[in-house]
Amino acid sequence: MEDGFGVRFLPPTNLLVGVVLSVVSGTENLVGGLVIDGLSGAILAGLGRGFNAVRTAEGVERRPRSPPEDSDDTWARLANIEYDPKYDRLLALLLFLVGVGSVAAIPFVDPGNGPPVLRLLLVGLFGPRTALVTYGVGRA
């Protein structure tokens, strides 16, 4: 048996099992079954991207990819961007104003609508706190 035999047949089998479970479980679970099937397929595709196919004298082998260099990491490059610290203060001020504004808007919202009032309250609670954290991190 070839080394990568199961890897080739795993995604189609995964798709078949996901679709069958979605259809058998009824219409209320159809979307959930398809989402779970899509997520597990994405995991399998991510695992497959971790390997390179290399042609050798014996045939084709799967070998792990070499880890990327630090200079190739997009997130590391974005984290090292220098910017003016005044933007931290502007962001803190904006977050504070959004938080205070959302608390001030609560009396003008119909109390029968529960979710909008709750959303405004949550934004009002977290707005000034994130402003303080942003200001504190900017000064550290």
Short mmCIF file of C-alpha atoms in Angstrom, two decimals:
data_model
loop_
_atom_site.label_atom_id
_atom_site.label_comp_id
_atom_site.label_asym_id
_atom_site.label_seq_id
_atom_site.Cartn_x
_atom_site.Cartn_y
_atom_site.Cartn_z
CA MET A 1 0.00 0.00 0.00
CA GLU A 2 1.29 3.44 -0.92
CA ASP A 3 2.22 5.87 1.87
CA GLY A 4 -0.33 8.57 0.89
CA PHE A 5 -3.20 6.18 0.06
CA GLY A 6 -5.50 7.30 2.88
CA VAL A 7 -4.73 10.98 2.43
CA ARG A 8 -6.10 11.04 -1.12
CA PHE A 9 -9.41 9.43 -0.21
CA LEU A 10 -10.02 11.25 3.06
CA PRO A 11 -11.50 14.54 1.69
CA PRO A 12 -14.07 12.83 -0.63
CA THR A 13 -15.04 10.48 2.20
CA ASN A 14 -15.36 13.44 4.54
CA LEU A 15 -17.63 15.21 2.06
CA LEU A 16 -19.78 12.13 1.55
CA VAL A 17 -20.19 11.52 5.29
CA GLY A 18 -21.02 15.19 5.93
CA VAL A 19 -23.66 15.34 3.20
CA VAL A 20 -25.26 12.04 4.28
CA LEU A 21 -25.41 13.14 7.92
CA SER A 22 -26.88 16.49 6.89
CA VAL A 23 -29.63 14.87 4.82
CA VAL A 24 -30.44 12.12 7.36
CA SER A 25 -30.57 14.45 10.37
CA GLY A 26 -33.41 16.54 8.96
CA THR A 27 -33.80 20.05 7.65
CA GLU A 28 -33.12 21.78 10.97
CA ASN A 29 -29.59 20.33 11.12
CA LEU A 30 -28.77 20.61 7.42
CA VAL A 31 -26.82 23.85 7.74
CA GLY A 32 -25.01 22.65 10.86
CA GLY A 33 -23.92 19.45 9.17
CA LEU A 34 -22.65 21.33 6.13
CA VAL A 35 -20.76 23.82 8.31
CA ILE A 36 -19.10 21.04 10.30
CA ASP A 37 -18.24 19.28 7.05
CA GLY A 38 -16.75 22.47 5.63
CA LEU A 39 -14.69 23.12 8.75
CA SER A 40 -13.27 19.61 8.84
CA GLY A 41 -12.50 19.89 5.12
CA ALA A 42 -10.68 23.16 5.75
CA ILE A 43 -8.62 21.48 8.47
CA LEU A 44 -7.71 18.65 6.10
CA ALA A 45 -6.77 21.13 3.36
CA GLY A 46 -4.57 23.03 5.83
CA LEU A 47 -2.84 19.82 6.82
CA GLY A 48 -2.29 18.97 3.17
CA ARG A 49 -0.63 22.35 2.54
CA GLY A 50 2.02 21.44 5.10
CA PHE A 51 3.61 18.97 2.68
CA ASN A 52 5.38 19.13 -0.67
CA ALA A 53 5.19 16.40 -3.29
CA VAL A 54 8.73 15.46 -4.31
CA ARG A 55 9.45 13.16 -7.24
CA THR A 56 12.08 10.55 -6.40
CA ALA A 57 13.38 7.41 -8.12
CA GLU A 58 10.79 5.33 -6.22
CA GLY A 59 7.90 7.58 -7.14
CA VAL A 60 6.33 10.62 -5.49
CA GLU A 61 6.93 11.25 -1.80
CA ARG A 62 5.33 13.71 0.57
CA ARG A 63 7.83 15.70 2.57
CA PRO A 64 7.09 18.38 5.18
CA ARG A 65 7.54 21.96 4.00
CA SER A 66 10.41 23.88 5.48
CA PRO A 67 9.33 26.51 8.01
CA PRO A 68 9.14 30.03 6.58
CA GLU A 69 11.86 32.54 7.34
CA ASP A 70 11.10 35.24 9.89
CA SER A 71 11.28 37.88 7.16
CA ASP A 72 8.49 36.09 5.26
CA ASP A 73 6.05 36.26 8.16
CA THR A 74 3.47 38.91 7.31
CA TRP A 75 2.30 39.33 10.90
CA ALA A 76 5.83 39.84 12.17
CA ARG A 77 6.42 42.55 9.58
CA LEU A 78 3.14 44.28 10.44
CA ALA A 79 3.89 44.16 14.17
CA ASN A 80 7.21 45.96 13.64
CA ILE A 81 5.70 48.99 11.93
CA GLU A 82 6.64 52.20 13.70
CA TYR A 83 3.99 54.89 13.92
CA ASP A 84 3.45 58.14 15.74
CA PRO A 85 2.24 57.65 19.36
CA LYS A 86 -0.34 60.40 18.90
CA TYR A 87 -2.48 57.82 17.09
CA ASP A 88 -2.79 55.88 20.35
CA ARG A 89 -4.20 58.96 22.05
CA LEU A 90 -6.59 59.61 19.15
CA LEU A 91 -7.79 56.00 19.21
CA ALA A 92 -8.28 56.17 22.99
CA LEU A 93 -10.29 59.39 22.63
CA LEU A 94 -12.43 57.86 19.86
CA LEU A 95 -13.14 54.71 21.90
CA PHE A 96 -14.05 56.80 24.94
CA LEU A 97 -16.44 58.98 22.91
CA VAL A 98 -18.10 55.93 21.34
CA GLY A 99 -18.59 54.35 24.79
CA VAL A 100 -20.03 57.50 26.36
CA GLY A 101 -22.21 58.14 23.30
CA SER A 102 -23.69 54.67 23.43
CA VAL A 103 -24.60 55.06 27.11
CA ALA A 104 -26.12 58.47 26.33
CA ALA A 105 -28.23 56.91 23.54
CA ILE A 106 -29.88 54.32 25.82
CA PRO A 107 -32.78 56.60 26.94
CA PHE A 108 -33.70 57.27 23.32
CA VAL A 109 -34.05 53.59 22.38
CA ASP A 110 -37.36 51.77 22.80
CA PRO A 111 -37.07 49.57 25.92
CA GLY A 112 -39.20 46.90 24.25
CA ASN A 113 -36.29 46.18 21.93
CA GLY A 114 -34.01 44.22 24.23
CA PRO A 115 -31.01 43.52 21.98
CA PRO A 116 -30.29 47.14 20.90
CA VAL A 117 -30.32 48.33 24.52
CA LEU A 118 -28.06 45.46 25.55
CA ARG A 119 -25.66 46.20 22.70
CA LEU A 120 -25.51 49.87 23.62
CA LEU A 121 -24.88 48.96 27.24
CA LEU A 122 -22.07 46.57 26.33
CA VAL A 123 -20.42 49.12 24.05
CA GLY A 124 -20.81 51.69 26.83
CA LEU A 125 -19.14 49.38 29.31
CA PHE A 126 -16.25 48.32 27.13
CA GLY A 127 -15.61 51.59 25.27
CA PRO A 128 -13.99 53.57 28.12
CA ARG A 129 -12.15 50.49 29.38
CA THR A 130 -10.57 49.79 26.02
CA ALA A 131 -9.74 53.49 25.79
CA LEU A 132 -7.86 53.27 29.08
CA VAL A 133 -6.03 50.11 27.97
CA THR A 134 -5.10 51.70 24.64
CA TYR A 135 -3.82 54.83 26.36
CA GLY A 136 -1.88 52.80 28.91
CA VAL A 137 -0.26 50.54 26.30
CA GLY A 138 0.67 53.55 24.23
CA ARG A 139 2.49 55.13 27.17
CA ALA A 140 4.32 51.93 28.21
#
